[in-house]
XYZ file of N, CA and C in Angstrom:
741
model
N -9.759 -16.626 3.128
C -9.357 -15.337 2.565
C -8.369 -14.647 3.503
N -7.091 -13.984 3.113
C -6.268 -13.267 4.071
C -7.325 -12.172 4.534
N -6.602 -12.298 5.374
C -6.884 -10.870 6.934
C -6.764 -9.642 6.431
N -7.710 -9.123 6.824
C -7.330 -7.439 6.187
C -7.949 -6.514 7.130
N -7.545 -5.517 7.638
C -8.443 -4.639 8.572
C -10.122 -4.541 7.699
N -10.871 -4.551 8.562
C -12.346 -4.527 8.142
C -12.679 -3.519 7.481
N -13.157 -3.118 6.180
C -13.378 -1.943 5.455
C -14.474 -1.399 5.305
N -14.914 -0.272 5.188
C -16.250 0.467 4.886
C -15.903 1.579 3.860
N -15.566 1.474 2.512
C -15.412 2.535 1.704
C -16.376 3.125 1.323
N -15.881 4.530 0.573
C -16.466 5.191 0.010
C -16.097 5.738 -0.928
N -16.389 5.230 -2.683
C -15.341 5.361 -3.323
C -16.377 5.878 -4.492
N -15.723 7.555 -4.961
C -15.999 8.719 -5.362
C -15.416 8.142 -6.789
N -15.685 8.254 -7.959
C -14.478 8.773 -9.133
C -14.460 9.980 -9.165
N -13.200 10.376 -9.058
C -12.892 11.459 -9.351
C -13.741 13.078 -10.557
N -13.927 13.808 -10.059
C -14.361 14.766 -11.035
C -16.175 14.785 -10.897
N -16.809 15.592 -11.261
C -18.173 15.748 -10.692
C -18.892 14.823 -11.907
N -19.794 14.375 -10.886
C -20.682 13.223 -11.255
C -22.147 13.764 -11.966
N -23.075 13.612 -12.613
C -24.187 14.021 -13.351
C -24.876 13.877 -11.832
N -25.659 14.995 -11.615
C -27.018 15.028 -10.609
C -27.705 13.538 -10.242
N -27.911 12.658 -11.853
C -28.746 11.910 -11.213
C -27.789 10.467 -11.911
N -26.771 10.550 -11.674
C -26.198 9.357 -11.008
C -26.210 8.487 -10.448
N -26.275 7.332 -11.184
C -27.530 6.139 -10.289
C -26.019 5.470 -9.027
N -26.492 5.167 -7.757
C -25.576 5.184 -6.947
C -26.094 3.940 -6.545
N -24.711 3.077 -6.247
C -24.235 1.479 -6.371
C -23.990 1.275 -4.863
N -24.464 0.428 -4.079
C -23.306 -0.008 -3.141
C -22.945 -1.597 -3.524
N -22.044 -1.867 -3.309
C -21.055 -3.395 -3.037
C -21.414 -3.644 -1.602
N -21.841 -5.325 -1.393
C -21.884 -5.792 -0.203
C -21.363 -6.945 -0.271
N -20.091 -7.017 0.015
C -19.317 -7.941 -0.574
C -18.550 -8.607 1.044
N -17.207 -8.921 0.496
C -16.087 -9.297 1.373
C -14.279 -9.182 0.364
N -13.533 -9.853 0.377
C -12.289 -8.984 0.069
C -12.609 -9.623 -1.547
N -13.477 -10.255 -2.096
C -13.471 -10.507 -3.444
C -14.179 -9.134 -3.976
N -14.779 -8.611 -3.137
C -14.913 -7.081 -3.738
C -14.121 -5.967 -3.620
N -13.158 -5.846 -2.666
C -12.424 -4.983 -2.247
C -11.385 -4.887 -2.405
N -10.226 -6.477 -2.663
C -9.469 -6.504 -3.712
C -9.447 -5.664 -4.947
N -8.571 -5.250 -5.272
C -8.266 -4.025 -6.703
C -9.129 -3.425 -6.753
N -10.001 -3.273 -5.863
C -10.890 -2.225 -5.554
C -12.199 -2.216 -6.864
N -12.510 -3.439 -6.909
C -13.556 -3.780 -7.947
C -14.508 -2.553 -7.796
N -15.236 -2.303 -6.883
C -16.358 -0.956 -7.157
C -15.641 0.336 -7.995
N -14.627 1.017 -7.104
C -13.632 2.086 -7.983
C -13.411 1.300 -9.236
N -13.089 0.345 -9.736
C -13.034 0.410 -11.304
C -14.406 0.295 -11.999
N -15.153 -0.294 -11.047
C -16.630 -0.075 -12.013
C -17.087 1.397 -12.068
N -16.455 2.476 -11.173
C -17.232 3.396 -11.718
C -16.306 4.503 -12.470
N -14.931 3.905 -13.089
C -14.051 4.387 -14.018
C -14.374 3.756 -15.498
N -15.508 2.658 -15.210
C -15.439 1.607 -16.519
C -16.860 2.752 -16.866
N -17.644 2.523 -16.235
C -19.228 3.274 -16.438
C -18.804 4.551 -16.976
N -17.773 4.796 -16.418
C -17.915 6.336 -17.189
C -17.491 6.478 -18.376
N -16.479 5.692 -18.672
C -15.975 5.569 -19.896
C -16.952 4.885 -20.755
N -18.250 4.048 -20.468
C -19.019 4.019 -21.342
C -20.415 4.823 -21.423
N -20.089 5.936 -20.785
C -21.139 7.166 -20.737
C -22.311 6.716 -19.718
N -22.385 6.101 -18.906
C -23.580 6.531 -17.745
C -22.613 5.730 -16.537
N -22.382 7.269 -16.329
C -21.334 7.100 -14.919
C -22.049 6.545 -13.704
N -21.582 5.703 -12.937
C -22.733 5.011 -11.525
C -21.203 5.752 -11.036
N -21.711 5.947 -9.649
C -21.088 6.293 -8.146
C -21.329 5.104 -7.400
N -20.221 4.516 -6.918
C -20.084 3.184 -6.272
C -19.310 3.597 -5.515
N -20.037 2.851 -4.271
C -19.597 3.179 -2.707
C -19.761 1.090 -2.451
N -18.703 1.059 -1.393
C -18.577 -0.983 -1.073
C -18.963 -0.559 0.474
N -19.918 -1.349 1.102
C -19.357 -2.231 2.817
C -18.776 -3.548 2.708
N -17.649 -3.931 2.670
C -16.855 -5.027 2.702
C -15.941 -5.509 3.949
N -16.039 -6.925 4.053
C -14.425 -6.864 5.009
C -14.624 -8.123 4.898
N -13.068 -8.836 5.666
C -12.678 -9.949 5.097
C -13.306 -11.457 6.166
N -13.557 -12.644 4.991
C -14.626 -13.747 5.427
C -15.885 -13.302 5.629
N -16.665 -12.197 5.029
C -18.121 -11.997 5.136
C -18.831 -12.312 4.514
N -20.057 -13.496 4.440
C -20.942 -13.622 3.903
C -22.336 -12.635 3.959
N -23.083 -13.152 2.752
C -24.589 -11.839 3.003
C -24.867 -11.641 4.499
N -25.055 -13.308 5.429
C -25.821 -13.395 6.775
C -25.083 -11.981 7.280
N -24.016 -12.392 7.436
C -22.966 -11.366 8.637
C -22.910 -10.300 8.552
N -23.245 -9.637 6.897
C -23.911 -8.345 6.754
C -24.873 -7.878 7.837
N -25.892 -8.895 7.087
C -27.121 -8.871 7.952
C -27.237 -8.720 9.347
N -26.614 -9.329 9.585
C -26.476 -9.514 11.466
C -25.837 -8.651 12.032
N -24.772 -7.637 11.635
C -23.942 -6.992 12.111
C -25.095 -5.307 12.037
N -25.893 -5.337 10.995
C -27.171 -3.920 10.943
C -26.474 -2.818 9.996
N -24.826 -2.655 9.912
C -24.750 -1.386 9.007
C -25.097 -1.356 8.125
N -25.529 -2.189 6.820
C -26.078 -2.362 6.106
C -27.461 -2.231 6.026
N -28.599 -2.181 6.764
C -29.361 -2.281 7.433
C -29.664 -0.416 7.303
N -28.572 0.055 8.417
C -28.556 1.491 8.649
C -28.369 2.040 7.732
N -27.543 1.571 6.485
C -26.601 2.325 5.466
C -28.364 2.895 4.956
N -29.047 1.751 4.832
C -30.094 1.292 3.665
C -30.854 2.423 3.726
N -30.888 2.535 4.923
C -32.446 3.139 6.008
C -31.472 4.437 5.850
N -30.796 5.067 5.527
C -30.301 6.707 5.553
C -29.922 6.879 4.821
N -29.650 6.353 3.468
C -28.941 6.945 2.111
C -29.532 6.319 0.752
N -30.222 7.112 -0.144
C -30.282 6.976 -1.286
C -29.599 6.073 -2.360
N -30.138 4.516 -2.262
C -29.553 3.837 -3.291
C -30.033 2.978 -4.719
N -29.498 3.555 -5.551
C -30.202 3.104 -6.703
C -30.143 1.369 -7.005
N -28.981 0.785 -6.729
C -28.250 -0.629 -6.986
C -27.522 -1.251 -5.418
N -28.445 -2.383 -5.558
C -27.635 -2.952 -4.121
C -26.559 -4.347 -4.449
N -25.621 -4.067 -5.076
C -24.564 -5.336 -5.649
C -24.621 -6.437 -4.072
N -24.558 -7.903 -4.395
C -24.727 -8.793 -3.208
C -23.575 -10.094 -3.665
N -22.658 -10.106 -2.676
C -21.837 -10.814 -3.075
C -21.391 -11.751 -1.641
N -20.897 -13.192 -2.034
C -19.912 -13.887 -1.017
C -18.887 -14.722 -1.280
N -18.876 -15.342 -0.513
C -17.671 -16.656 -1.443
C -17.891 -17.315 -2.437
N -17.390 -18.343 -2.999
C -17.881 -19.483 -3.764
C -19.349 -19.777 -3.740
N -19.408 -20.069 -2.555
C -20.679 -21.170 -2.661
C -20.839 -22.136 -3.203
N -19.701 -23.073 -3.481
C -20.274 -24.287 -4.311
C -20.829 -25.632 -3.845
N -20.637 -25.350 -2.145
C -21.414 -26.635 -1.692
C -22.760 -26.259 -1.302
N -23.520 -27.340 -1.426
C -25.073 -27.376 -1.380
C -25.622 -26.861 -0.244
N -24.923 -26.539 0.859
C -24.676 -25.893 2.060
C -24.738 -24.667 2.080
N -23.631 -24.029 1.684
C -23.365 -22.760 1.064
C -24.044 -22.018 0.164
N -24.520 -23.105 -1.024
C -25.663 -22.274 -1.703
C -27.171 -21.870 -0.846
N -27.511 -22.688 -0.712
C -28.379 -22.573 0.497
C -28.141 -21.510 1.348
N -27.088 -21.469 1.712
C -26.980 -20.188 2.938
C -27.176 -18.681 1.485
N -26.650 -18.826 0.671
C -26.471 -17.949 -0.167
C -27.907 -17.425 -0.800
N -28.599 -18.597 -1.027
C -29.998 -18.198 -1.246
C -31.279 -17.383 -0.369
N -30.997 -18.264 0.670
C -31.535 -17.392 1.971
C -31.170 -16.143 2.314
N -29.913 -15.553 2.250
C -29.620 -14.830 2.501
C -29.802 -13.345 1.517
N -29.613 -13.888 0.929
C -29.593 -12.576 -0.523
C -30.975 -12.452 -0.555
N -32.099 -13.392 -0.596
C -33.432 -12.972 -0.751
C -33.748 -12.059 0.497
N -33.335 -11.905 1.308
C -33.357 -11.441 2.936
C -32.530 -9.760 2.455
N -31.057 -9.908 2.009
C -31.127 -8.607 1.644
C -31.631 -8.118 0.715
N -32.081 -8.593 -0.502
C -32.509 -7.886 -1.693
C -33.827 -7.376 -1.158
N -34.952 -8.068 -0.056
C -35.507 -7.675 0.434
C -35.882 -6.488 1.087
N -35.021 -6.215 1.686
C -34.359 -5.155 2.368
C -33.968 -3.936 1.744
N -33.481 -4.118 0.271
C -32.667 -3.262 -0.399
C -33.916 -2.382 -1.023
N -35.139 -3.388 -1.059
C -36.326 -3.312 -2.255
C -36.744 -2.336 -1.334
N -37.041 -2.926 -0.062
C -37.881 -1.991 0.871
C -37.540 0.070 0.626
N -36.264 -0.476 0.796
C -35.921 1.073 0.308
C -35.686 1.964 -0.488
N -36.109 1.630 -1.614
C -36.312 1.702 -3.110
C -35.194 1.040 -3.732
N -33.881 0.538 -3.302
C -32.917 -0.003 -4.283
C -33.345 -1.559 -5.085
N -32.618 -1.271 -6.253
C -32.813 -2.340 -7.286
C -31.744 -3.381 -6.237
N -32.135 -4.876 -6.424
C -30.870 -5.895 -5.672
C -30.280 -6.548 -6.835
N -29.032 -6.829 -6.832
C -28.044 -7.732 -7.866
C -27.255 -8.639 -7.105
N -26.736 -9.484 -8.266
C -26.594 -10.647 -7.261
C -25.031 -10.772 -8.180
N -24.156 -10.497 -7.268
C -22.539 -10.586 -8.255
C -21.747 -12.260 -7.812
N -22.162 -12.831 -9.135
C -21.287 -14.175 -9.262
C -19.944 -13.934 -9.361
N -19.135 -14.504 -8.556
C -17.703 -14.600 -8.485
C -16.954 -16.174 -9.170
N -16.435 -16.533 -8.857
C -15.839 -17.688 -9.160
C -15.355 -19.057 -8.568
N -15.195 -20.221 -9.014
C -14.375 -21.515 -8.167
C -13.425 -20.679 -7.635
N -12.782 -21.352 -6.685
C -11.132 -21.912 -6.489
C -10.079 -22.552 -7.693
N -9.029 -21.742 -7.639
C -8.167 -22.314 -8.799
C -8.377 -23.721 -8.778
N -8.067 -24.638 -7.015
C -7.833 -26.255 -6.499
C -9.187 -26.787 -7.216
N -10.086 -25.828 -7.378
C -11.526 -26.892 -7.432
C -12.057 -26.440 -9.194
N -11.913 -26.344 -9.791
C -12.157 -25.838 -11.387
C -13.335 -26.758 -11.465
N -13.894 -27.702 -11.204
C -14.709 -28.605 -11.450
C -15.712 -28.144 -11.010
N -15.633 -27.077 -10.014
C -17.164 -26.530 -9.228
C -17.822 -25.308 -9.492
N -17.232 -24.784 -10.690
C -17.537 -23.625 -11.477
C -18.913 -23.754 -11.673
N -19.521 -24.518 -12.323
C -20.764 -24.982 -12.643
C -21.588 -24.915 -11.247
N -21.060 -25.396 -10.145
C -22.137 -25.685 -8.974
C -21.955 -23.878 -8.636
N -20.949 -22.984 -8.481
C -21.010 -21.351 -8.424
C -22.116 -20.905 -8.881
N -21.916 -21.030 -10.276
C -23.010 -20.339 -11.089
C -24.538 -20.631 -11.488
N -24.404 -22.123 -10.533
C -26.225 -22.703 -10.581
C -26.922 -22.093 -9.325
N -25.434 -21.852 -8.284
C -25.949 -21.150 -6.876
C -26.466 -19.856 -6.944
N -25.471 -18.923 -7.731
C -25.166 -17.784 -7.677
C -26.969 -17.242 -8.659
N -27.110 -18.107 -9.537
C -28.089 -17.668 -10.221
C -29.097 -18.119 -9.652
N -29.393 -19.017 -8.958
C -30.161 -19.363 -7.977
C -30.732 -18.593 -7.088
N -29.512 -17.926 -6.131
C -29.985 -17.053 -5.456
C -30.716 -15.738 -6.649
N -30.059 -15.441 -7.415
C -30.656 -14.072 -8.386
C -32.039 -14.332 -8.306
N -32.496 -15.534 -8.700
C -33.626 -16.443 -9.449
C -35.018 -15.643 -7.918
N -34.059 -16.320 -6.857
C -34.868 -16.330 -5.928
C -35.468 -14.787 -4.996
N -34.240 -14.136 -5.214
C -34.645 -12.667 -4.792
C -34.698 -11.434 -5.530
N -35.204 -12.474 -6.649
C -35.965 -11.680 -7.851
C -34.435 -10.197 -8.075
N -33.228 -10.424 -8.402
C -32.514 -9.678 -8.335
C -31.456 -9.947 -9.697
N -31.031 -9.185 -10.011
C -30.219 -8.904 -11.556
C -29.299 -9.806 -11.207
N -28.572 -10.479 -11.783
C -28.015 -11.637 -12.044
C -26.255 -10.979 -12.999
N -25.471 -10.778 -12.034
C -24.232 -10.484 -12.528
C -22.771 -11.127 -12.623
N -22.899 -11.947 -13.672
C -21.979 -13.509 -14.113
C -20.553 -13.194 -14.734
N -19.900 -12.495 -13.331
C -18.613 -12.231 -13.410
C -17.754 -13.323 -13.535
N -17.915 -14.301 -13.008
C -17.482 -16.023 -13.155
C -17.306 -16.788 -14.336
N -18.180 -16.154 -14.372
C -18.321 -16.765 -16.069
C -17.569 -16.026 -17.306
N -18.013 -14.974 -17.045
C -17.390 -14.062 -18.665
C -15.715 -14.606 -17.847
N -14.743 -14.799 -16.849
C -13.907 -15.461 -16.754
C -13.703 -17.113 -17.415
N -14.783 -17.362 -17.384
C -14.869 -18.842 -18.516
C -14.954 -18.634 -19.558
N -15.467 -17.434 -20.000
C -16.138 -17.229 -21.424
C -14.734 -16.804 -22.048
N -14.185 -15.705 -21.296
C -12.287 -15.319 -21.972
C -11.594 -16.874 -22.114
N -11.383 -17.497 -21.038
C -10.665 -19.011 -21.449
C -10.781 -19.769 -21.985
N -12.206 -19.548 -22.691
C -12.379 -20.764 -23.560
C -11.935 -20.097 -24.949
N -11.142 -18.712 -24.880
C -10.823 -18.284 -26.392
C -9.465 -18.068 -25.661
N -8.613 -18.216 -24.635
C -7.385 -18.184 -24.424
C -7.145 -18.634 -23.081
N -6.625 -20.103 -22.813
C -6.723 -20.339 -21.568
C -5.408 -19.921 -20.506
N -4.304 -19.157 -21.280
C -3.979 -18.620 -20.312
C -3.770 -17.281 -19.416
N -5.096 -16.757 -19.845
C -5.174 -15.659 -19.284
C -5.099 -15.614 -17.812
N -4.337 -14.699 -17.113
C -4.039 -14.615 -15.692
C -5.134 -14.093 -14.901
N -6.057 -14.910 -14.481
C -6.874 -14.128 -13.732
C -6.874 -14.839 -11.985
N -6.435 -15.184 -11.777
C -6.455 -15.932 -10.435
C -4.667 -15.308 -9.816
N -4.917 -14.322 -8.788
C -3.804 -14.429 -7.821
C -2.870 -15.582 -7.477
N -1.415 -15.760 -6.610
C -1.043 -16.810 -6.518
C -1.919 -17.340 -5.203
N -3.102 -17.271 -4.405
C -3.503 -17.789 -3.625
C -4.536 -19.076 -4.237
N -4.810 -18.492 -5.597
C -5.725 -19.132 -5.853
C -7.086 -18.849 -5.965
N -7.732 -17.739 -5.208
C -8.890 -16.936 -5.008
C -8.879 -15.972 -5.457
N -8.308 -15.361 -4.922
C -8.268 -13.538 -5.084
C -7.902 -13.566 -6.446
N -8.675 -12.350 -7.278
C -8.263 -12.155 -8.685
C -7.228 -11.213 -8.347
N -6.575 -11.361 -9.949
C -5.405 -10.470 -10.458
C -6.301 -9.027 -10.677
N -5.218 -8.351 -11.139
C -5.984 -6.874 -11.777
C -6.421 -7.185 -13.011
N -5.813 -7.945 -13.581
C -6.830 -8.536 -14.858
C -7.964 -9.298 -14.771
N -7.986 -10.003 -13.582
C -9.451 -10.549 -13.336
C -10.269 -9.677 -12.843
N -10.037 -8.784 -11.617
C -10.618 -7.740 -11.578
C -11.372 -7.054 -12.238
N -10.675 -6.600 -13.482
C -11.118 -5.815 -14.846
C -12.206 -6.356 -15.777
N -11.733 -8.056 -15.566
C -13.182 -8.468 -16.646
C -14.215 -8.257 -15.342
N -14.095 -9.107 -14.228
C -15.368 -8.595 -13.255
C -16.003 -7.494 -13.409
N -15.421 -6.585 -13.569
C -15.669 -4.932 -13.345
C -16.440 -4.605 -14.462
N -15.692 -4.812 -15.664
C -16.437 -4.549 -17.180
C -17.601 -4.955 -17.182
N -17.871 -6.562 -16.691
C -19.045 -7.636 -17.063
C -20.495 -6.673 -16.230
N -19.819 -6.330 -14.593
C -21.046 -6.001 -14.095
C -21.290 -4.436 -14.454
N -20.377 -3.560 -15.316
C -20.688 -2.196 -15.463
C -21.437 -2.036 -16.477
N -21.448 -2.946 -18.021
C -22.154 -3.417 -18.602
C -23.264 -3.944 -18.483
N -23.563 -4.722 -17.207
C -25.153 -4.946 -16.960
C -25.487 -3.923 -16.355
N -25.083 -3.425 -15.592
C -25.592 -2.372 -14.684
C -25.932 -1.415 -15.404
N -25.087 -0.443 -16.614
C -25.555 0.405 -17.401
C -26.273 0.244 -18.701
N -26.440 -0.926 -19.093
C -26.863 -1.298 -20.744
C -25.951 -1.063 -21.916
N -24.715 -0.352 -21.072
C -23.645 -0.212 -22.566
C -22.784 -1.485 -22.702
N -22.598 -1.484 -24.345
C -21.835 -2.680 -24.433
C -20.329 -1.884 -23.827
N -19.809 -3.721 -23.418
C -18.721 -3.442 -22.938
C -17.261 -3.033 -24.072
N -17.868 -3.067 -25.199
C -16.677 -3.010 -26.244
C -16.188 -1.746 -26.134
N -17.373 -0.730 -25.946
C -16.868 0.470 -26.137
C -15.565 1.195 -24.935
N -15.115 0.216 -23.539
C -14.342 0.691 -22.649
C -13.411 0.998 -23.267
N -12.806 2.088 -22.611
C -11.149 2.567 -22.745
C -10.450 2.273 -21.904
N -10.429 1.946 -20.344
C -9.802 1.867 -18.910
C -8.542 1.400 -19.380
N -7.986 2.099 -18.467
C -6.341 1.274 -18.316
C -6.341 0.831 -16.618
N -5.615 0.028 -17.480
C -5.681 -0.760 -14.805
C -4.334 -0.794 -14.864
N -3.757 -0.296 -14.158
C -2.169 -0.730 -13.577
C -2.457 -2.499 -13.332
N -0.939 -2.975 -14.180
C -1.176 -4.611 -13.985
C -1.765 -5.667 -14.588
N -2.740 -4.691 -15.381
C -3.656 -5.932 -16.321
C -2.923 -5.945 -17.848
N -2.414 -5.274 -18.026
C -1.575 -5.325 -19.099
C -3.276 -5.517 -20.492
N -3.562 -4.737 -20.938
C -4.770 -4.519 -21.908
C -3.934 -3.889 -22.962
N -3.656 -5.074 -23.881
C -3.513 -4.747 -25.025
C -4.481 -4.857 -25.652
N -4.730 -3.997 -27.011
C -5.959 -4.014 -27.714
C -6.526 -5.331 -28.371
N -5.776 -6.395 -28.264
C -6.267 -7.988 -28.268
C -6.654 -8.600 -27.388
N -6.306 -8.204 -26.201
C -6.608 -8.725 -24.968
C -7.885 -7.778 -24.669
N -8.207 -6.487 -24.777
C -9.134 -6.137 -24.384
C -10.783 -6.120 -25.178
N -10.091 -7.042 -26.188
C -11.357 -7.077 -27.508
C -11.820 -8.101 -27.202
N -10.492 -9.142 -26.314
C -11.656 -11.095 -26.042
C -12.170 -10.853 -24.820
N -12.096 -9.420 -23.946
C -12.443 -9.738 -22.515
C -14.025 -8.860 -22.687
N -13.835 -8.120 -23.591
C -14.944 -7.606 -23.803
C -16.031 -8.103 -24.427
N -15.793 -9.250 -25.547
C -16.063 -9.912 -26.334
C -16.513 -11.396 -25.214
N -16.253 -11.172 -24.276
C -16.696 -12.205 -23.288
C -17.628 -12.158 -22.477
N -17.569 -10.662 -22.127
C -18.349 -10.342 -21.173
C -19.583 -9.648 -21.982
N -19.667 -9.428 -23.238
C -20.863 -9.692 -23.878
C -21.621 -10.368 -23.758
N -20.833 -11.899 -24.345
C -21.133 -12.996 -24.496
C -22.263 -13.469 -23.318
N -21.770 -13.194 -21.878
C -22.033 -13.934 -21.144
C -23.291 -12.836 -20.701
N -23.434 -11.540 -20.962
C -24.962 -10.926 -20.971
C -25.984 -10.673 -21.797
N -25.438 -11.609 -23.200
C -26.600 -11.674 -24.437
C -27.728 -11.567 -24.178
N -27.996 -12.893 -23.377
C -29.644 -13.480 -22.705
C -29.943 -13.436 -21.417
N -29.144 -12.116 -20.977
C -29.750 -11.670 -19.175
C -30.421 -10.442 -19.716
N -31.219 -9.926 -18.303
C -31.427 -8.631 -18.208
C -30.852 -7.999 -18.348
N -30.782 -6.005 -18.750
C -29.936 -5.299 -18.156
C -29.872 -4.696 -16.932
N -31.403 -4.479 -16.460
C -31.281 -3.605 -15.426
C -31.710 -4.589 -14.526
N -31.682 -4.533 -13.028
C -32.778 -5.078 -12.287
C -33.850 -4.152 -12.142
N -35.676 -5.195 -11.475
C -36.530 -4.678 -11.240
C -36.684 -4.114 -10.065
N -36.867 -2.642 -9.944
C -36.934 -2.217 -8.182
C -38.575 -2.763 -7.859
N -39.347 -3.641 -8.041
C -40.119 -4.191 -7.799
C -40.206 -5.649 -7.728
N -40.212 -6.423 -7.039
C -40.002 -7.562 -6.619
C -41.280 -8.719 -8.012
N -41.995 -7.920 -8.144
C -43.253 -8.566 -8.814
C -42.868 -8.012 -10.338
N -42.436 -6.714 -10.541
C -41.397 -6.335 -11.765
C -40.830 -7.559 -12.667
N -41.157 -7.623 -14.036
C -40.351 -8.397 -14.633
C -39.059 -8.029 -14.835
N -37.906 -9.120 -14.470
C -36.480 -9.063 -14.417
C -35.995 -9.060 -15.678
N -36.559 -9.225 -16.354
C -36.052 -9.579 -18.265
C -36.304 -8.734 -19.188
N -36.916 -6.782 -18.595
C -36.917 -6.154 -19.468
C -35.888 -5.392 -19.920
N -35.543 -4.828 -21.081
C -35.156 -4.229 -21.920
C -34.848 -2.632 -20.875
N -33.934 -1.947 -21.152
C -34.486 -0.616 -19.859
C -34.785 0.421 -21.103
């Protein structure tokens, strides 16, 4: 992943928020902080009426461990009120990596639980070079969900789910990793939609760059349905909580 000064945002939408505003953090690395995925999830939420306040700790090459190990996350947990703990890393598609990915997320969702936050687990995507390992992403990614009993958010996918009704939608940067602002946007939609229980059809957002014409924004929405038919909506802030209810 390119270099980027190390980030710790704090990202407000604009205009006053409802009292009880369920409040998000991102624990990501630059696949979250790129186009500023949290700020559009909480421009998408609002536009489908239950606004979240999303705040990211991100910076670039961080997996869950290095969260972990480094404690702000840790500190964030232990001094601020959080309703949703989003958990994100690279790929993960080697058996290695998932593994590290599993361990790890059960370790923060752990953590997140301790302090009353719900944990989610945000699936990202292959490598443009590797398209073949999409499948090993999303057996990891849900894997880990599986394992730290945490909401399961298949941003990766509703990106498969748009291509298989138009495959050339631009969602991959020229690096190959990093999404466009149009990939961004389905990410953003897919997890603001699980996170709040509204369907995603009803968004209005405009993104500088994604170019959302009202055809384009009917298959991305129409995707990212798709791909939360048969998940949860909410996660359980109880570890023993069933993950599969209705909110």
């Amino acid at each position: 992943m390119p270099r980027a000064l190390p980030l710790l945002l704090l990202l407000l939408i604009p205009g006053a928020l409802p009292a009880q505003a369920r409040r998000v953090l991102f624990v990501g690395n630059s696949l979250t902080y790129v186009n500023d995925l949290p700020g559009l999830v909480a421009r998408i939420s609002a536009t489908l009426g239950a606004p979240l306040e999303t705040h990211a700790l991100a910076h670039p090459d961080y997996g869950i461990e290095d969260h972990l190990a480094e404690g702000v996350l840790a500190r964030l947990l232990a001094r601020e009120r959080w309703d949703v703990v989003v958990l994100q890393q690279g790929p993960s598609s080697l058996p290695e990596s998932g593994a590290n990915l599993t361990e790890f997320a059960a370790k923060a969702a752990a953590l997140a639980r301790a302090h009353g936050a719900c944990p989610a687990v945000y699936m990202v995507w292959a490598e443009a070079s590797r398209p073949g390992s999409f499948d090993a992403v999303r057996d990891h990614y849900r894997a880990a969900a599986d394992s730290a009993h945490a909401q399961f958010l298949p941003a990766g996918e509703a990106w498969r789910a748009a291509w298989r009704r138009d495959p050339s939608l631009p969602f991959y940067a020229p690096d190959g990793l990093h999404p466009t602002p149009l990939g961004t946007y389905l990410a953003a939609l897919t997890i603001s939609a699980a996170l709040t229980g509204r369907s995603p059809t009803a968004d209005t957002t405009t993104v500088a760059g994604a170019e959302l014409t009202p055809a384009r924004r009917r298959l991305l929405a129409h995707a990212a349905a798709n791909v939360l038919s048969d998940l949860p909506r909410q996660c359980a802030p109880n570890a023993n909580a069933s993950t599969h209810a209705d909110p």
